[in-house]
Amino acid sequence: MLKEYQPCLGSRFPIEEAHDADIGQNAVQRYNLQKNEHFVLSVDNSKVDLVLENKLDREKQKDINLLLTALDGGSPQRSGTVVIHVTVLDANDNAPVFSQAVYKASLPENSPTDTVVIHVSATDADEGVNGDVTYNFGYVSDEDVNIFLIHPKSGEIRVSGVIDFEDVSSFEMRVQAQDGLGLTSYAKVIIDVTDLNDNEPVIYLKSLSNSIPENVSPGSEVGIINVQDRDSENNRQVRCSIQQNVPFKLVPSIKNYYSLVTTGQLDRELVSDYNITITATDEGSPPLSSSKTVHLSVADINDNPPVFEEQSYSAYVSENNKPGSTLCSVTARDPDWRQNGTVIYSLLPGEVNGAPVSSYLSVNGDTGVIHAVRSFDYEQLRSFKVQVMARDNGSPPLSSNVTVSVFISDVNDNSPQILYPAPEGNSFMTELVPKAAHGGSLVSKVIAVDADSGQNAWLSYHIVKSSDPGLFTIGVHSGEIRTQRDISESDSMKQNLIVAVKDNGQPSLSATCSMYLLISDNLAEVPELKDVSYEEKNSKLTSYLIIALVSVSTFFLTFIIIILGVRFCRRRKPRMLFDGAVAIPGAYLPPNYADVDGTGTLRSAYNYDAYLTTGSRTSDFKFVTSYNDNTLPAEQTLRKTVFPFS
């Protein structure tokens, strides 16, 4: 047995010599070796050696059979042969050889762990340990070291980590094959990673305005959007869209860039903020998409004037109010923001009854509360209007106006004023009542007015004292004094009535007057007329009667002279005004005593005059025609038309 690589060329392998029983010339003379490629025979002094002439290669021929023949010198010549069997032992003279110099494989990204990528194979012509091949990776970068594994015996390469096309699109590695005694060889492995649509598009905001003025024109650019997709080919082709319910759109620009522009007029008062959702979708299979919400604020422009909550305002205040009292409040809203929506109130310049409006009212600039500057008098001013302006603080400021109507309501602050008869003590006023007057006859009338209005001016008449309570009555609403029964001879000729006039206010106010009545058909029968006329109150009637009795003798002559004078005047003039005949002086009329709505004191104005005649048993009463006007101006006097009653 010979070992490969062990012998060198020329190495000798002794061969046992042949034995021949003959001697001499008949003994073994020579040897003859069958021709072969590796050995030659060397014989020296009967020493026979096989000399290695060429190297042995076990991988080509591991067994060699040599035929050695020994020849003698006899005749006939005889020979003997022997077969030399040479076993060539293996030596590690062959490195492993890969089946391919370059291995290529395709691997989808995101392949799971233990996925078989490729098999590499190397063979070694040696045998045993020398031909036992193991596989390993050659130089591997730190990034790839944990991505693949190779089986040391089978050469199978499997996935051991994450395969991401977007990180590494291909791998190139060297695989080493090594035999048992360290002979190695290498092959290249190229792994191409195929892309899968595993990345959603990413939206980037490259430029975006924080706020947009609401008066920006349509088509204005408010932002730039960039879209990126890490995938390849169709997987990275992206389409962008925007929701339809916003006044914006995306306009394509350069590759993967879009401009966000306005499509209509913005109004911050309707929508102050927009949340715009942008959606990007790739063309992979299946397609992937992503969305991004863009927040845009609309900046305010002073484009709205303040608007009052009501088209007009009405304020009601009772007369005699305290200065500074609150009348009403006006409110204006401005939908603009901050100073553009801050409202300030003021009174527009104007006049009320010739005086500046500021002398009547004031308005709080911040709250819009309107206050009275002065105390109002219903009898002087019943209503007026002012203009209130609401102005914002924008630049330039915007404003609007509203009318405020102020109505002054009446307070019962005026007592009834008696026009007839004149207030007691001002003049000598006496009525003459015929003795023949029947029950229900009109003998006189109390006329009164009240400067208030409404129920405050509704007057009622009452007799509070009377010399003869059952003889006369007065109309509650008309003030007409009539007899309740026929006048009898036993009735006193001197009658004194105290009449109270009350209004219907709360509390009620009143006034009183005295009415002097003489029951007689002839002035001659009234010797004490003047004394009666000077009676002021029934409570003092007794005192006056005593004074009259004491003084009767003194005044008797004077009275006779008066009667004679009256008779004389009667002959010259058919009708003579008696001392008690009274016309209503203009000074008795109040400046304004009629109600504005026609429900005041007098629906018809009266002027009542009483006249006495001499030489007749009749009395004449004269009345003024009524006025239909509800208001009697202060500067006018009552015109009277005389109607005689007999």
Coordinates of N, CA, C and O in Angstrom, one line a residue, residues 218-341:
P218 N -59.7 83.8 -4.1 CA -59.7 82.4 -4.6 C -58.5 82.1 -5.4 O -58.1 82.9 -6.3
G219 N -57.9 80.9 -5.3 CA -56.8 80.5 -6.0 C -55.4 80.8 -5.4 O -54.4 80.5 -5.9
S220 N -55.5 81.4 -4.2 CA -54.3 81.7 -3.5 C -53.6 80.5 -2.8 O -54.4 79.6 -2.3
E221 N -52.3 80.4 -2.9 CA -51.6 79.2 -2.4 C -51.4 79.5 -0.9 O -50.9 80.5 -0.4
V222 N -51.8 78.5 -0.1 CA -51.7 78.5 1.3 C -50.7 77.5 1.9 O -50.4 77.5 3.1
G223 N -50.2 76.6 1.1 CA -49.3 75.6 1.6 C -48.7 74.7 0.4 O -49.3 74.7 -0.7
I224 N -47.6 74.0 0.7 CA -47.0 73.1 -0.2 C -46.9 71.7 0.4 O -46.5 71.6 1.6
I225 N -47.4 70.7 -0.3 CA -47.4 69.3 0.2 C -46.4 68.4 -0.6 O -46.4 68.5 -1.8
N226 N -45.6 67.6 0.1 CA -44.8 66.7 -0.5 C -45.2 65.3 -0.1 O -45.4 65.0 1.1
V227 N -45.2 64.3 -1.1 CA -45.6 62.9 -0.8 C -44.4 62.0 -1.2 O -43.9 62.1 -2.3
Q228 N -44.1 61.1 -0.3 CA -43.0 60.1 -0.6 C -43.5 58.7 -0.3 O -44.3 58.5 0.7
D229 N -43.0 57.7 -1.1 CA -43.3 56.3 -0.9 C -42.0 55.6 -1.1 O -41.4 55.7 -2.1
R230 N -41.6 54.8 -0.1 CA -40.3 54.1 -0.1 C -40.3 52.9 -1.0 O -39.2 52.3 -1.3
D231 N -41.5 52.5 -1.5 CA -41.5 51.3 -2.4 C -41.0 51.7 -3.7 O -40.6 52.9 -4.0
S232 N -41.0 50.8 -4.7 CA -40.4 51.0 -6.0 C -41.5 50.8 -7.1 O -42.5 50.2 -6.8
E233 N -41.1 51.3 -8.2 CA -42.0 51.1 -9.4 C -43.4 51.6 -9.2 O -43.7 52.7 -8.6
N234 N -44.4 50.7 -9.5 CA -45.8 51.1 -9.3 C -46.1 51.3 -7.9 O -47.1 52.0 -7.5
N235 N -45.4 50.6 -7.0 CA -45.7 50.7 -5.6 C -45.4 52.1 -5.1 O -45.9 52.4 -4.0
R236 N -44.7 52.8 -5.8 CA -44.3 54.2 -5.3 C -45.0 55.3 -6.0 O -44.8 56.5 -5.8
Q237 N -45.9 54.9 -7.0 CA -46.7 55.9 -7.7 C -47.8 56.3 -6.8 O -48.7 55.5 -6.4
V238 N -47.9 57.6 -6.5 CA -48.9 58.1 -5.5 C -49.9 59.1 -6.1 O -49.5 59.9 -6.9
R239 N -51.1 59.0 -5.7 CA -52.1 59.9 -6.1 C -52.6 60.6 -4.8 O -52.9 59.9 -3.8
C240 N -52.8 61.9 -4.8 CA -53.2 62.7 -3.7 C -54.6 63.3 -3.9 O -55.0 63.6 -5.1
S241 N -55.4 63.3 -2.9 CA -56.8 63.8 -3.0 C -57.1 64.6 -1.7 O -56.4 64.4 -0.7
I242 N -58.2 65.3 -1.8 CA -58.6 66.1 -0.6 C -60.1 66.0 -0.5 O -60.8 65.7 -1.4
Q243 N -60.6 66.1 0.8 CA -62.0 66.0 1.0 C -62.8 67.1 0.2 O -62.2 68.2 0.0
Q244 N -64.0 66.9 -0.1 CA -64.8 67.7 -1.0 C -65.5 68.9 -0.3 O -66.0 69.8 -0.9
N245 N -65.6 68.9 1.0 CA -66.5 69.8 1.7 C -65.7 71.0 2.2 O -66.1 71.7 3.2
V246 N -64.6 71.3 1.7 CA -63.8 72.5 2.1 C -63.4 73.3 0.9 O -63.3 72.8 -0.2
P247 N -63.3 74.6 1.1 CA -62.9 75.5 -0.1 C -61.5 75.5 -0.5 O -60.8 76.5 -0.6
F248 N -60.9 74.3 -0.6 CA -59.5 74.1 -0.9 C -59.3 73.0 -1.9 O -60.2 72.1 -2.0
K249 N -58.2 73.0 -2.7 CA -57.9 71.9 -3.6 C -56.4 71.8 -3.7 O -55.6 72.7 -3.3
L250 N -56.0 70.6 -4.2 CA -54.6 70.3 -4.4 C -54.3 70.4 -5.9 O -54.9 69.9 -6.8
V251 N -53.2 71.2 -6.2 CA -52.8 71.4 -7.6 C -51.4 70.8 -7.7 O -50.5 71.2 -7.0
P252 N -51.2 69.8 -8.6 CA -49.9 69.2 -8.8 C -48.9 70.2 -9.2 O -49.1 71.1 -10.1
S253 N -47.7 70.0 -8.7 CA -46.6 70.9 -9.0 C -45.5 70.0 -9.6 O -45.8 69.2 -10.5
I254 N -44.3 70.2 -9.2 CA -43.2 69.3 -9.7 C -43.4 67.9 -9.0 O -44.4 67.7 -8.2
K255 N -42.6 66.9 -9.4 CA -42.8 65.5 -9.0 C -43.0 65.4 -7.5 O -42.2 65.9 -6.7
N256 N -44.1 64.8 -7.1 CA -44.4 64.5 -5.7 C -44.7 65.7 -4.9 O -44.8 65.6 -3.7
Y257 N -44.9 66.9 -5.5 CA -45.2 68.1 -4.8 C -46.6 68.6 -5.3 O -47.0 68.5 -6.5
Y258 N -47.3 69.1 -4.3 CA -48.7 69.7 -4.6 C -48.8 71.0 -3.9 O -48.3 71.2 -2.8
S259 N -49.6 71.9 -4.5 CA -49.9 73.2 -3.9 C -51.3 73.1 -3.4 O -52.2 72.7 -4.1
L260 N -51.5 73.6 -2.1 CA -52.8 73.7 -1.5 C -53.3 75.1 -1.7 O -52.7 76.1 -1.2
V261 N -54.4 75.2 -2.5 CA -54.9 76.6 -2.9 C -56.4 76.7 -2.5 O -57.1 75.7 -2.4
T262 N -56.8 77.9 -2.4 CA -58.2 78.2 -2.0 C -59.1 78.1 -3.3 O -58.6 78.4 -4.4
T263 N -60.3 77.7 -3.1 CA -61.2 77.6 -4.3 C -62.4 78.5 -4.2 O -63.2 78.7 -5.1
G264 N -62.6 79.2 -3.0 CA -63.7 80.1 -2.8 C -63.4 81.2 -1.8 O -62.3 81.2 -1.2
Q265 N -64.4 82.0 -1.6 CA -64.2 83.1 -0.6 C -64.3 82.5 0.8 O -65.2 81.7 1.1
L266 N -63.5 82.9 1.7 CA -63.5 82.5 3.1 C -64.3 83.5 4.0 O -64.3 84.7 3.7
D267 N -64.9 83.0 5.0 CA -65.7 83.8 5.9 C -65.4 83.3 7.3 O -65.9 82.3 7.7
R268 N -64.6 84.0 8.1 CA -64.3 83.6 9.4 C -65.5 83.5 10.3 O -65.6 82.7 11.2
E269 N -66.5 84.4 10.1 CA -67.7 84.4 10.9 C -68.5 83.1 10.7 O -69.3 82.7 11.6
L270 N -68.4 82.5 9.5 CA -69.1 81.2 9.3 C -68.2 80.0 9.7 O -68.7 79.1 10.4
V271 N -67.0 80.0 9.3 CA -66.0 78.9 9.7 C -64.7 79.6 10.0 O -64.1 80.2 9.1
S272 N -64.3 79.4 11.2 CA -63.0 80.1 11.7 C -61.8 79.2 11.6 O -60.7 79.7 11.6
D273 N -62.0 77.9 11.5 CA -60.9 76.9 11.4 C -61.3 75.8 10.5 O -62.5 75.4 10.4
Y274 N -60.3 75.3 9.7 CA -60.5 74.2 8.8 C -59.6 73.1 9.2 O -58.4 73.3 9.4
N275 N -60.1 71.9 9.3 CA -59.3 70.7 9.4 C -59.3 69.9 8.1 O -60.4 69.3 7.8
I276 N -58.3 70.1 7.3 CA -58.3 69.5 5.9 C -57.6 68.2 5.9 O -56.4 68.1 6.3
T277 N -58.3 67.2 5.5 CA -57.7 65.8 5.4 C -57.2 65.6 4.0 O -58.0 65.6 3.1
I278 N -55.9 65.3 3.9 CA -55.3 65.0 2.6 C -55.0 63.5 2.6 O -54.4 63.0 3.6
T279 N -55.4 62.8 1.6 CA -55.2 61.4 1.4 C -54.3 61.1 0.3 O -54.5 61.6 -0.8
A280 N -53.3 60.2 0.5 CA -52.3 59.8 -0.5 C -52.5 58.3 -0.7 O -52.4 57.5 0.3
T281 N -52.6 57.8 -1.9 CA -52.8 56.4 -2.2 C -51.9 56.0 -3.3 O -51.7 56.7 -4.4
D282 N -51.1 54.9 -3.1 CA -50.2 54.4 -4.1 C -50.9 53.4 -5.1 O -52.1 53.1 -4.9
E283 N -50.2 53.0 -6.1 CA -50.7 52.1 -7.1 C -50.3 50.7 -6.9 O -50.3 49.9 -7.9
G284 N -49.9 50.3 -5.7 CA -49.5 48.9 -5.5 C -50.8 48.0 -5.5 O -51.9 48.4 -5.6
S285 N -50.5 46.7 -5.3 CA -51.6 45.8 -5.3 C -51.4 44.9 -4.1 O -50.4 44.1 -4.0
P286 N -52.2 45.0 -3.0 CA -53.3 46.0 -2.9 C -52.7 47.4 -2.6 O -51.6 47.5 -2.1
P287 N -53.5 48.4 -3.0 CA -53.0 49.8 -2.8 C -53.0 50.1 -1.3 O -53.8 49.7 -0.5
L288 N -52.0 50.9 -0.9 CA -51.9 51.4 0.4 C -52.1 52.9 0.4 O -51.8 53.6 -0.6
S289 N -52.7 53.5 1.5 CA -53.0 54.9 1.6 C -52.7 55.4 3.0 O -52.7 54.7 3.9
S290 N -52.5 56.7 3.0 CA -52.3 57.4 4.3 C -53.0 58.7 4.2 O -53.2 59.3 3.2
S291 N -53.3 59.3 5.4 CA -54.0 60.6 5.5 C -53.2 61.5 6.5 O -52.6 61.0 7.4
K292 N -53.4 62.7 6.2 CA -52.8 63.7 7.1 C -53.8 64.9 7.2 O -54.3 65.3 6.2
T293 N -54.0 65.3 8.4 CA -55.0 66.4 8.6 C -54.2 67.7 8.8 O -53.3 67.8 9.7
V294 N -54.5 68.7 8.0 CA -53.9 70.0 8.1 C -54.9 71.0 8.7 O -56.0 71.1 8.3
H295 N -54.4 71.7 9.7 CA -55.2 72.7 10.4 C -54.9 74.1 9.9 O -53.7 74.5 10.0
L296 N -55.9 74.8 9.5 CA -55.8 76.1 9.0 C -56.7 77.0 9.7 O -57.9 76.7 9.9
S297 N -56.2 78.2 10.2 CA -57.0 79.2 10.9 C -57.3 80.3 10.0 O -56.4 80.8 9.2
V298 N -58.5 80.8 10.0 CA -58.9 82.0 9.2 C -58.7 83.2 10.0 O -59.4 83.4 11.1
A299 N -57.9 84.2 9.6 CA -57.7 85.4 10.4 C -58.8 86.4 10.1 O -59.3 86.5 9.0
D300 N -59.2 87.1 11.1 CA -60.3 88.0 11.0 C -60.0 89.3 10.3 O -58.9 89.9 10.5
I301 N -61.0 89.8 9.5 CA -60.9 91.1 8.9 C -62.2 91.8 9.3 O -63.3 91.2 9.5
N302 N -62.0 93.1 9.6 CA -63.2 93.9 10.1 C -64.2 94.1 8.9 O -64.2 95.2 8.3
D303 N -65.0 93.1 8.6 CA -65.9 93.2 7.5 C -67.4 93.1 8.0 O -68.2 93.0 7.1
N304 N -67.6 93.2 9.3 CA -69.0 93.1 9.7 C -69.2 94.3 10.7 O -68.5 94.4 11.7
P305 N -70.3 95.1 10.4 CA -70.6 96.2 11.4 C -71.4 95.6 12.5 O -72.0 94.5 12.4
P306 N -71.4 96.2 13.7 CA -72.3 95.7 14.7 C -73.8 95.7 14.3 O -74.2 96.6 13.5
V307 N -74.5 94.7 14.7 CA -75.9 94.6 14.4 C -76.7 94.5 15.7 O -76.4 93.7 16.6
F308 N -77.7 95.4 15.8 CA -78.5 95.4 17.0 C -79.5 94.2 17.0 O -79.9 93.8 15.9
E309 N -79.7 93.8 18.2 CA -80.6 92.6 18.3 C -82.1 92.9 17.9 O -82.8 92.0 17.5
E310 N -82.4 94.2 18.0 CA -83.8 94.6 17.6 C -83.7 95.7 16.6 O -82.7 96.5 16.6
Q311 N -84.7 95.9 15.8 CA -84.7 96.9 14.8 C -85.0 98.3 15.4 O -84.5 99.3 14.9
S312 N -85.7 98.3 16.5 CA -85.9 99.5 17.3 C -86.1 99.1 18.7 O -86.5 98.0 19.0
Y313 N -85.9 100.1 19.6 CA -86.1 99.8 21.1 C -87.1 100.8 21.6 O -87.2 102.0 21.1
S314 N -87.8 100.4 22.6 CA -88.8 101.3 23.3 C -88.5 101.2 24.8 O -88.2 100.2 25.3
A315 N -88.5 102.4 25.4 CA -88.2 102.5 26.8 C -89.4 103.2 27.4 O -89.9 104.2 26.9
Y316 N -89.8 102.7 28.6 CA -91.0 103.3 29.3 C -90.5 103.7 30.6 O -89.9 103.0 31.4
V317 N -90.8 105.0 31.0 CA -90.4 105.5 32.3 C -91.5 106.4 32.8 O -92.2 107.1 32.1
S318 N -91.8 106.3 34.1 CA -92.8 107.1 34.7 C -92.2 108.5 35.0 O -91.0 108.7 35.3
E319 N -93.0 109.5 34.9 CA -92.6 110.9 35.1 C -92.1 111.0 36.6 O -92.4 110.1 37.4
N320 N -91.4 112.0 36.8 CA -90.8 112.3 38.1 C -89.8 111.2 38.5 O -89.5 111.0 39.7
N321 N -89.2 110.6 37.5 CA -88.2 109.6 37.8 C -86.9 110.3 38.4 O -86.7 111.5 38.2
K322 N -86.1 109.5 39.0 CA -84.9 110.0 39.6 C -83.8 110.1 38.5 O -83.7 109.2 37.7
P323 N -83.0 111.2 38.4 CA -81.9 111.3 37.5 C -81.0 110.1 37.7 O -80.6 109.8 38.8
G324 N -80.5 109.5 36.6 CA -79.6 108.4 36.7 C -80.3 107.0 36.7 O -79.6 106.0 36.6
S325 N -81.6 107.0 36.7 CA -82.3 105.8 36.7 C -82.2 105.1 35.3 O -82.0 105.8 34.3
T326 N -82.2 103.8 35.3 CA -82.1 103.0 34.0 C -83.4 102.9 33.3 O -84.4 102.6 33.8
L327 N -83.3 103.2 32.0 CA -84.5 103.2 31.1 C -84.6 101.9 30.4 O -85.6 101.2 30.4
C328 N -83.5 101.5 29.7 CA -83.5 100.2 28.9 C -82.0 99.9 28.6 O -81.1 100.7 28.9
S329 N -81.9 98.9 27.8 CA -80.5 98.5 27.4 C -80.6 98.1 25.9 O -81.5 97.4 25.5
V330 N -79.6 98.5 25.2 CA -79.5 98.1 23.8 C -78.3 97.2 23.6 O -77.3 97.3 24.4
T331 N -78.4 96.3 22.7 CA -77.4 95.3 22.6 C -77.1 95.1 21.1 O -78.1 94.9 20.3
A332 N -75.9 95.2 20.7 CA -75.4 95.0 19.3 C -74.4 93.9 19.3 O -73.5 93.9 20.2
R333 N -74.5 93.0 18.3 CA -73.5 91.9 18.2 C -72.6 92.2 17.0 O -73.1 92.6 15.9
D334 N -71.4 91.9 17.1 CA -70.4 92.0 16.0 C -69.7 90.6 15.9 O -69.0 90.3 16.8
P335 N -69.9 89.9 14.8 CA -69.3 88.6 14.8 C -67.8 88.6 14.5 O -67.2 87.5 14.5
D336 N -67.2 89.7 14.3 CA -65.8 89.8 14.1 C -65.1 89.4 15.4 O -65.7 89.2 16.5
W337 N -63.8 89.3 15.4 CA -63.0 88.8 16.5 C -62.2 89.9 17.2 O -61.8 90.9 16.5
R338 N -62.0 89.8 18.5 CA -61.3 90.7 19.3 C -61.7 92.1 19.1 O -62.8 92.5 19.1
Q339 N -60.7 93.0 18.8 CA -61.1 94.4 18.7 C -62.1 94.7 17.6 O -62.9 95.6 17.6
N340 N -62.0 93.9 16.5 CA -63.0 94.0 15.4 C -64.4 93.7 15.8 O -65.3 94.2 15.2
G341 N -64.5 93.0 16.9 CA -65.9 92.6 17.4 C -66.2 93.3 18.7 O -67.3 93.0 19.3

